[in-house]
Tab-separated table of C-alpha atoms (C1' of nucleotides) in Angstrom:
chain	number	residue	atom	x	y	z
A	1	UNK	CA	-10.252	-19.814	18.508
A	2	UNK	CA	-8.384	-22.296	20.407
A	3	UNK	CA	-6.590	-23.560	17.420
A	4	UNK	CA	-4.333	-21.411	15.437
A	5	UNK	CA	-5.644	-20.810	12.025
A	6	UNK	CA	-3.584	-20.365	8.995
A	7	UNK	CA	-4.692	-16.858	8.693
A	8	UNK	CA	-4.055	-16.319	12.271
A	9	UNK	CA	-0.629	-17.550	11.851
A	10	UNK	CA	0.011	-15.664	8.763
A	11	UNK	CA	-1.700	-12.509	9.463
A	12	UNK	CA	-0.911	-10.834	12.574
A	13	UNK	CA	0.582	-7.918	14.137
A	14	UNK	CA	3.290	-6.828	11.920
A	15	UNK	CA	2.332	-8.836	9.033
A	16	UNK	CA	-1.206	-8.251	8.768
A	17	UNK	CA	-2.117	-5.187	7.214
A	18	UNK	CA	-5.561	-5.315	6.297
A	19	UNK	CA	-7.089	-2.777	4.259
A	20	UNK	CA	-9.934	-1.263	5.959
A	21	UNK	CA	-11.703	-1.240	2.750
A	22	UNK	CA	-11.232	-4.855	2.390
A	23	UNK	CA	-14.295	-6.835	2.946
A	24	UNK	CA	-12.216	-9.540	4.229
A	25	UNK	CA	-9.488	-9.424	6.624
A	26	UNK	CA	-8.019	-11.671	9.089
A	27	UNK	CA	-7.068	-11.019	12.522
A	28	UNK	CA	-3.916	-12.723	13.297
A	29	UNK	CA	-2.286	-13.329	16.469
A	30	UNK	CA	0.512	-15.695	16.770
A	31	UNK	CA	2.293	-15.426	13.543
A	32	UNK	CA	2.687	-11.797	13.574
A	33	UNK	CA	4.534	-9.823	11.123
A	34	UNK	CA	7.539	-11.648	11.958
A	35	UNK	CA	8.278	-14.927	10.490
A	36	UNK	CA	10.260	-17.473	12.205
A	37	UNK	CA	13.780	-16.686	11.654
A	38	UNK	CA	14.776	-20.168	12.083
A	39	UNK	CA	13.236	-23.451	12.701
A	40	UNK	CA	13.413	-25.332	15.842
A	41	UNK	CA	16.339	-27.102	14.450
A	42	UNK	CA	18.076	-23.830	14.241
A	43	UNK	CA	18.059	-23.588	10.538
A	44	UNK	CA	18.673	-20.095	9.446
A	45	UNK	CA	17.431	-18.058	6.614
A	46	UNK	CA	14.427	-17.960	4.478
A	47	UNK	CA	14.660	-21.402	3.251
A	48	UNK	CA	14.382	-22.639	6.691
A	49	UNK	CA	11.541	-20.513	7.704
A	50	UNK	CA	8.630	-22.616	8.487
A	51	UNK	CA	5.513	-22.279	6.636
A	52	UNK	CA	2.511	-21.348	8.487
A	53	UNK	CA	0.892	-24.487	9.522
A	54	UNK	CA	-2.566	-25.102	8.432
A	55	UNK	CA	-4.689	-26.822	10.895
A	56	UNK	CA	-6.719	-28.919	8.615
A	57	UNK	CA	-8.573	-31.787	9.914
A	58	UNK	CA	-7.116	-35.072	9.028
A	59	UNK	CA	-10.386	-36.736	8.938
A	60	UNK	CA	-11.475	-35.473	5.586
A	61	UNK	CA	-9.988	-37.690	2.990
A	62	UNK	CA	-11.943	-36.067	0.315
A	63	UNK	CA	-10.550	-32.857	1.367
A	64	UNK	CA	-11.227	-30.027	-0.933
A	65	UNK	CA	-10.222	-26.517	-0.791
A	66	UNK	CA	-13.708	-25.647	0.157
A	67	UNK	CA	-13.328	-27.755	3.174
A	68	UNK	CA	-10.234	-25.972	3.816
A	69	UNK	CA	-11.870	-22.693	3.376
A	70	UNK	CA	-14.728	-23.563	5.521
A	71	UNK	CA	-12.431	-24.550	8.190
A	72	UNK	CA	-11.596	-21.959	10.733
A	73	UNK	CA	-8.124	-22.189	9.576
A	74	UNK	CA	-8.365	-20.028	6.607
A	75	UNK	CA	-11.446	-18.106	7.174
A	76	UNK	CA	-10.597	-17.160	10.598
A	77	UNK	CA	-12.904	-14.842	12.289
A	78	UNK	CA	-13.643	-12.636	9.441
A	79	UNK	CA	-13.617	-15.139	6.656
A	80	UNK	CA	-10.798	-13.483	5.053
A	81	UNK	CA	-7.358	-14.421	4.176
A	82	UNK	CA	-4.497	-12.167	4.330
A	83	UNK	CA	-1.182	-12.526	2.903
A	84	UNK	CA	1.301	-13.833	5.288
A	85	UNK	CA	3.389	-10.863	5.307
A	86	UNK	CA	1.291	-8.171	4.172
A	87	UNK	CA	-1.993	-8.081	2.979
A	88	UNK	CA	-5.342	-9.401	2.637
A	89	UNK	CA	-6.295	-12.105	0.354
A	90	UNK	CA	-9.071	-11.566	-1.982
A	91	UNK	CA	-10.952	-14.444	-0.694
A	92	UNK	CA	-14.229	-12.868	-0.377
A	93	UNK	CA	-15.489	-15.419	-2.685
A	94	UNK	CA	-14.194	-18.160	-0.602
A	95	UNK	CA	-16.882	-18.090	1.783
A	96	UNK	CA	-19.754	-17.556	-0.422
A	97	UNK	CA	-18.370	-19.366	-3.321
A	98	UNK	CA	-16.826	-22.289	-1.757
A	99	UNK	CA	-19.204	-24.374	-3.687
A	100	UNK	CA	-17.666	-23.310	-6.892
A	101	UNK	CA	-14.101	-23.485	-6.103
A	102	UNK	CA	-13.572	-26.813	-7.604
A	103	UNK	CA	-11.516	-25.631	-10.407
A	104	UNK	CA	-9.544	-22.602	-11.027
A	105	UNK	CA	-9.361	-21.990	-14.665
A	106	UNK	CA	-6.724	-19.499	-14.291
A	107	UNK	CA	-4.761	-21.678	-12.193
A	108	UNK	CA	-4.835	-24.554	-14.511
A	109	UNK	CA	-4.284	-22.371	-17.416
A	110	UNK	CA	-1.535	-20.384	-16.136
A	111	UNK	CA	0.936	-22.470	-14.486
A	112	UNK	CA	-0.505	-25.232	-12.643
A	113	UNK	CA	2.635	-27.098	-12.641
A	114	UNK	CA	4.630	-24.255	-11.414
A	115	UNK	CA	2.894	-23.724	-8.231
A	116	UNK	CA	2.255	-27.289	-7.532
A	117	UNK	CA	5.614	-28.413	-8.527
A	118	UNK	CA	7.195	-25.777	-6.505
A	119	UNK	CA	5.263	-26.817	-3.560
A	120	UNK	CA	5.878	-30.382	-4.096
A	121	UNK	CA	9.482	-29.763	-4.343
A	122	UNK	CA	9.402	-27.771	-1.287
A	123	UNK	CA	7.231	-30.010	0.636
A	124	UNK	CA	7.741	-33.212	-1.040
A	125	UNK	CA	4.116	-33.879	-0.783
A	126	UNK	CA	2.437	-35.757	-3.491
A	127	UNK	CA	-1.096	-36.088	-2.472
A	128	UNK	CA	-3.718	-34.520	-0.368
A	129	UNK	CA	-3.736	-37.184	2.189
A	130	UNK	CA	-0.139	-36.767	2.808
A	131	UNK	CA	-0.546	-33.117	3.011
A	132	UNK	CA	-3.375	-33.409	5.335
A	133	UNK	CA	-1.397	-35.576	7.534
A	134	UNK	CA	1.400	-33.186	7.460
A	135	UNK	CA	-0.631	-30.233	8.311
A	136	UNK	CA	-1.202	-31.143	11.873
A	137	UNK	CA	2.397	-31.793	12.216
A	138	UNK	CA	3.166	-28.540	10.686
A	139	UNK	CA	1.049	-26.816	13.112
A	140	UNK	CA	2.597	-28.551	15.944
A	141	UNK	CA	5.963	-27.736	14.680
A	142	UNK	CA	4.976	-24.259	13.968
A	143	UNK	CA	3.651	-23.808	17.364
A	144	UNK	CA	6.882	-24.937	18.702
A	145	UNK	CA	8.755	-22.677	16.484
A	146	UNK	CA	7.022	-19.481	16.978
A	147	UNK	CA	10.119	-17.534	16.937
A	148	UNK	CA	9.411	-14.517	14.914
A	149	UNK	CA	12.188	-13.121	13.016
A	150	UNK	CA	12.340	-10.798	10.189
A	151	UNK	CA	13.513	-13.434	7.884
A	152	UNK	CA	11.250	-15.965	6.499
A	153	UNK	CA	10.064	-17.024	3.170
A	154	UNK	CA	6.568	-17.800	2.373
A	155	UNK	CA	5.073	-18.536	-0.927
A	156	UNK	CA	1.620	-17.374	-1.407
A	157	UNK	CA	-0.558	-18.935	-3.919
A	158	UNK	CA	-1.574	-16.474	-6.488
A	159	UNK	CA	-5.177	-16.908	-5.742
A	160	UNK	CA	-4.608	-15.948	-2.236
A	161	UNK	CA	-2.578	-13.002	-3.092
A	162	UNK	CA	-4.501	-11.981	-6.005
A	163	UNK	CA	-4.934	-8.410	-6.594
A	164	UNK	CA	-3.469	-7.873	-3.400
A	165	UNK	CA	-0.251	-7.844	-3.938
A	166	UNK	CA	-2.235	-5.361	-2.732
A	167	UNK	CA	-1.548	-6.339	0.603
A	168	UNK	CA	-1.754	-2.876	1.828
A	169	UNK	CA	1.908	-2.433	2.147
A	170	UNK	CA	3.871	-0.374	-0.214
A	171	UNK	CA	6.217	-2.250	-2.434
A	172	UNK	CA	8.900	-0.977	-4.656
A	173	UNK	CA	10.315	-3.079	-7.367
A	174	UNK	CA	14.042	-3.208	-7.221
A	175	UNK	CA	14.823	-5.874	-9.691
A	176	UNK	CA	13.653	-8.408	-12.133
A	177	UNK	CA	15.294	-11.501	-13.303
A	178	UNK	CA	14.668	-14.494	-15.396
A	179	UNK	CA	15.455	-17.528	-13.380
A	180	UNK	CA	16.181	-20.864	-14.829
A	181	UNK	CA	14.030	-22.875	-12.593
A	182	UNK	CA	11.098	-21.029	-13.873
A	183	UNK	CA	10.169	-19.865	-17.279
A	184	UNK	CA	8.597	-16.831	-15.800
A	185	UNK	CA	10.581	-13.801	-14.791
A	186	UNK	CA	10.765	-12.896	-11.172
A	187	UNK	CA	10.218	-9.436	-9.928
A	188	UNK	CA	11.776	-8.407	-6.669
A	189	UNK	CA	9.999	-6.006	-4.395
A	190	UNK	CA	10.927	-4.317	-1.209
A	191	UNK	CA	8.611	-2.817	1.305
A	192	UNK	CA	8.724	0.912	0.991
A	193	UNK	CA	8.219	1.425	4.657
A	194	UNK	CA	11.311	2.955	6.184
A	195	UNK	CA	13.609	0.387	7.662
A	196	UNK	CA	11.312	-2.408	6.740
A	197	UNK	CA	13.239	-5.306	5.339
A	198	UNK	CA	10.286	-7.180	4.052
A	199	UNK	CA	10.601	-8.325	0.493
A	200	UNK	CA	8.607	-10.275	-1.900
A	201	UNK	CA	9.309	-12.035	-5.110
A	202	UNK	CA	6.610	-12.188	-7.678
A	203	UNK	CA	6.793	-14.601	-10.499
A	204	UNK	CA	4.714	-13.498	-13.384
A	205	UNK	CA	3.754	-15.540	-16.365
A	206	UNK	CA	4.041	-14.215	-19.841
A	207	UNK	CA	0.376	-13.515	-19.886
A	208	UNK	CA	0.747	-11.262	-16.941
A	209	UNK	CA	-0.654	-13.633	-14.446
A	210	UNK	CA	1.115	-14.039	-11.232
A	211	UNK	CA	2.196	-17.556	-10.836
A	212	UNK	CA	3.885	-17.308	-7.553
A	213	UNK	CA	4.598	-14.899	-4.810
A	214	UNK	CA	7.226	-15.405	-2.254
A	215	UNK	CA	7.447	-13.281	0.806
A	216	UNK	CA	10.682	-12.833	2.557
A	217	UNK	CA	11.003	-11.310	5.896
A	218	UNK	CA	8.284	-9.840	7.930
A	219	UNK	CA	7.364	-6.263	8.182
A	220	UNK	CA	8.965	-4.657	11.122
A	221	UNK	CA	6.246	-2.143	11.315
A	222	UNK	CA	2.726	-2.653	12.493
A	223	UNK	CA	0.944	-1.959	9.370
A	224	UNK	CA	-0.002	0.941	7.282
A	225	UNK	CA	-3.140	2.618	8.328
A	226	UNK	CA	-5.564	1.726	5.713
A	227	UNK	CA	-8.427	3.349	7.307
A	228	UNK	CA	-7.203	6.318	5.498
A	229	UNK	CA	-6.746	6.210	1.857
A	230	UNK	CA	-3.399	4.707	1.491
A	231	UNK	CA	-0.985	6.911	-0.198
A	232	UNK	CA	0.435	5.754	-3.402
A	233	UNK	CA	3.476	4.567	-1.711
A	234	UNK	CA	1.460	2.355	0.484
A	235	UNK	CA	-0.555	0.961	-2.292
A	236	UNK	CA	0.644	-1.872	-4.294
A	237	UNK	CA	1.134	-1.333	-7.885
A	238	UNK	CA	-1.961	-3.234	-8.658
A	239	UNK	CA	-3.975	-0.919	-6.621
A	240	UNK	CA	-2.506	2.013	-8.215
A	241	UNK	CA	-3.970	0.766	-11.351
A	242	UNK	CA	-0.724	0.234	-12.986
A	243	UNK	CA	-1.079	-3.409	-12.743
A	244	UNK	CA	-3.872	-5.716	-12.211
A	245	UNK	CA	-3.415	-8.901	-10.500
A	246	UNK	CA	-4.385	-12.001	-12.204
A	247	UNK	CA	-3.161	-14.477	-9.849
A	248	UNK	CA	-2.651	-17.592	-11.697
A	249	UNK	CA	-1.749	-19.749	-8.883
A	250	UNK	CA	-0.770	-19.040	-5.469
A	251	UNK	CA	1.508	-21.009	-3.458
A	252	UNK	CA	1.870	-20.548	0.098
A	253	UNK	CA	4.704	-22.393	1.222
A	254	UNK	CA	7.216	-22.030	3.719
A	255	UNK	CA	10.180	-23.237	2.121
A	256	UNK	CA	12.297	-26.078	1.729
A	257	UNK	CA	11.967	-26.818	5.195
A	258	UNK	CA	10.225	-29.917	4.245
A	259	UNK	CA	13.489	-31.584	3.965
A	260	UNK	CA	14.030	-30.923	7.538
A	261	UNK	CA	11.649	-31.298	10.319
A	262	UNK	CA	9.588	-28.478	9.204
A	263	UNK	CA	6.363	-29.092	7.623
A	264	UNK	CA	5.084	-27.742	4.520
A	265	UNK	CA	1.755	-27.504	3.008
A	266	UNK	CA	1.017	-27.454	-0.613
A	267	UNK	CA	-1.667	-24.953	-1.119
A	268	UNK	CA	-1.263	-24.863	-4.768
A	269	UNK	CA	-2.123	-28.419	-4.921
A	270	UNK	CA	-5.269	-27.795	-3.144
A	271	UNK	CA	-6.100	-25.114	-5.475
A	272	UNK	CA	-5.475	-27.093	-8.482
A	273	UNK	CA	-7.417	-29.977	-7.366
A	274	UNK	CA	-10.242	-28.401	-5.606
A	275	UNK	CA	-10.320	-24.817	-6.576
A	276	UNK	CA	-12.200	-23.238	-9.307
A	277	UNK	CA	-10.873	-20.037	-10.354
A	278	UNK	CA	-13.265	-17.496	-9.404
A	279	UNK	CA	-10.620	-15.275	-8.377
A	280	UNK	CA	-10.007	-13.871	-11.702
A	281	UNK	CA	-13.517	-12.744	-11.663
A	282	UNK	CA	-13.534	-11.819	-8.111
A	283	UNK	CA	-10.448	-9.979	-8.612
A	284	UNK	CA	-11.970	-7.757	-11.110
A	285	UNK	CA	-15.017	-7.224	-9.098
A	286	UNK	CA	-13.071	-6.475	-6.065
A	287	UNK	CA	-10.815	-4.341	-7.991
A	288	UNK	CA	-13.578	-2.142	-9.159
A	289	UNK	CA	-14.874	-1.291	-5.771
A	290	UNK	CA	-11.431	-0.508	-4.759
A	291	UNK	CA	-10.894	1.645	-7.689
A	292	UNK	CA	-14.115	3.386	-6.940
A	293	UNK	CA	-13.051	3.994	-3.457
A	294	UNK	CA	-9.866	5.386	-4.703
B	1	DA	C1'	10.182	16.814	-7.537
B	2	DA	C1'	9.388	12.520	-5.617
B	3	DG	C1'	8.723	7.983	-6.206
B	4	DC	C1'	8.601	3.996	-9.104
B	5	DT	C1'	10.040	0.886	-12.934
B	6	DT	C1'	13.352	-0.841	-15.955
B	7	DT	C1'	17.479	-3.139	-16.787
B	8	DG	C1'	22.306	-4.304	-17.084
B	9	DA	C1'	25.977	-5.026	-13.995
B	10	DC	C1'	27.625	-6.675	-9.855
B	11	DC	C1'	27.747	-9.683	-5.738
B	12	DT	C1'	27.152	-13.977	-3.372
B	13	DA	C1'	26.134	-18.758	-2.776
B	14	DT	C1'	26.404	-23.275	-4.473
B	15	DA	C1'	27.821	-27.293	-7.183
C	1	DT	C1'	38.830	-22.676	-8.643
C	2	DT	C1'	35.447	-21.930	-11.869
C	3	DA	C1'	30.825	-21.771	-13.766
C	4	DT	C1'	26.212	-20.963	-13.000
C	5	DA	C1'	22.122	-19.212	-10.874
C	6	DG	C1'	19.793	-16.253	-7.884
C	7	DG	C1'	19.502	-11.927	-5.697
C	8	DT	C1'	20.639	-6.996	-5.289
C	9	DC	C1'	22.363	-2.495	-6.739
C	10	DA	C1'	21.971	1.662	-8.957
C	11	DA	C1'	21.686	4.727	-12.956
C	12	DA	C1'	18.413	6.260	-16.253
C	13	DG	C1'	13.980	7.119	-17.625
C	14	DC	C1'	9.064	7.445	-16.726
C	15	DT	C1'	4.782	8.740	-14.299
DNA sequence: AAGCTTTGACCTATA
DNA sequence: TTATAGGTCAAAGCT
């Protein structure tokens, strides 16, 4: 593809670890496992990491997530989405079910405001049009800021992450905390891969649904070989059967960069407005095959 | 026995 | 300087 797709940006070398079993996977290229350590403006740290730009066409005013999905941006070559830092997104349904993604029950139920608000705060975007407009800019900016560092923060909408917290990488929980800005407790995970500094923060609602996932830092290792049955360590808790993902809402956002020159895209918003939650269902379905494979 | 989760304490950044 | 919030550490227990 000539244009860089979101998945391409997100999933890539170090970051992308697709599970071979996964029906969907994305081949990334530019965004690699390493997130921009700093923006073009030289802003350091996670907060400044730029979100992966989503090349969405500006022309569609009635933009819906389906449009988004249909676009090469998300689907990429294999129609799959992968988590920015680690795994694959359970978007199998995206392609085939784009027609039904108008509303995500789970998303609305669980914490619609959380994800969206978070994004809005981060991006300061209030409506689709604005977002759409921003996207191109984001991309442009992103392209200009393709510095890949190990530090970056990306929020992944729950629907995208879904069971995959199961991104194929092994995560170990090292802490949990109730933060004020959110009613939901945050769980802190580290990549279990030796020397890998990648972390992720998962915000889980009281009902067990994941309301937000934030990835910090890229994996400094290519990716676990999933062709072989991932060892427990490499499997996310959800895969191990200990936990099941019920992504309530996923937010993929690159941080507060919005305040700066960076661009941000509010995925959650898209979800809320145009997505139908099939993921809960899909999740289960996907989960089963996985479990079977296991 | 190894690895993971839990959880309270501690550390650091920010207002 | 202090209070608060967010993030991390590490011991204990569990699988």
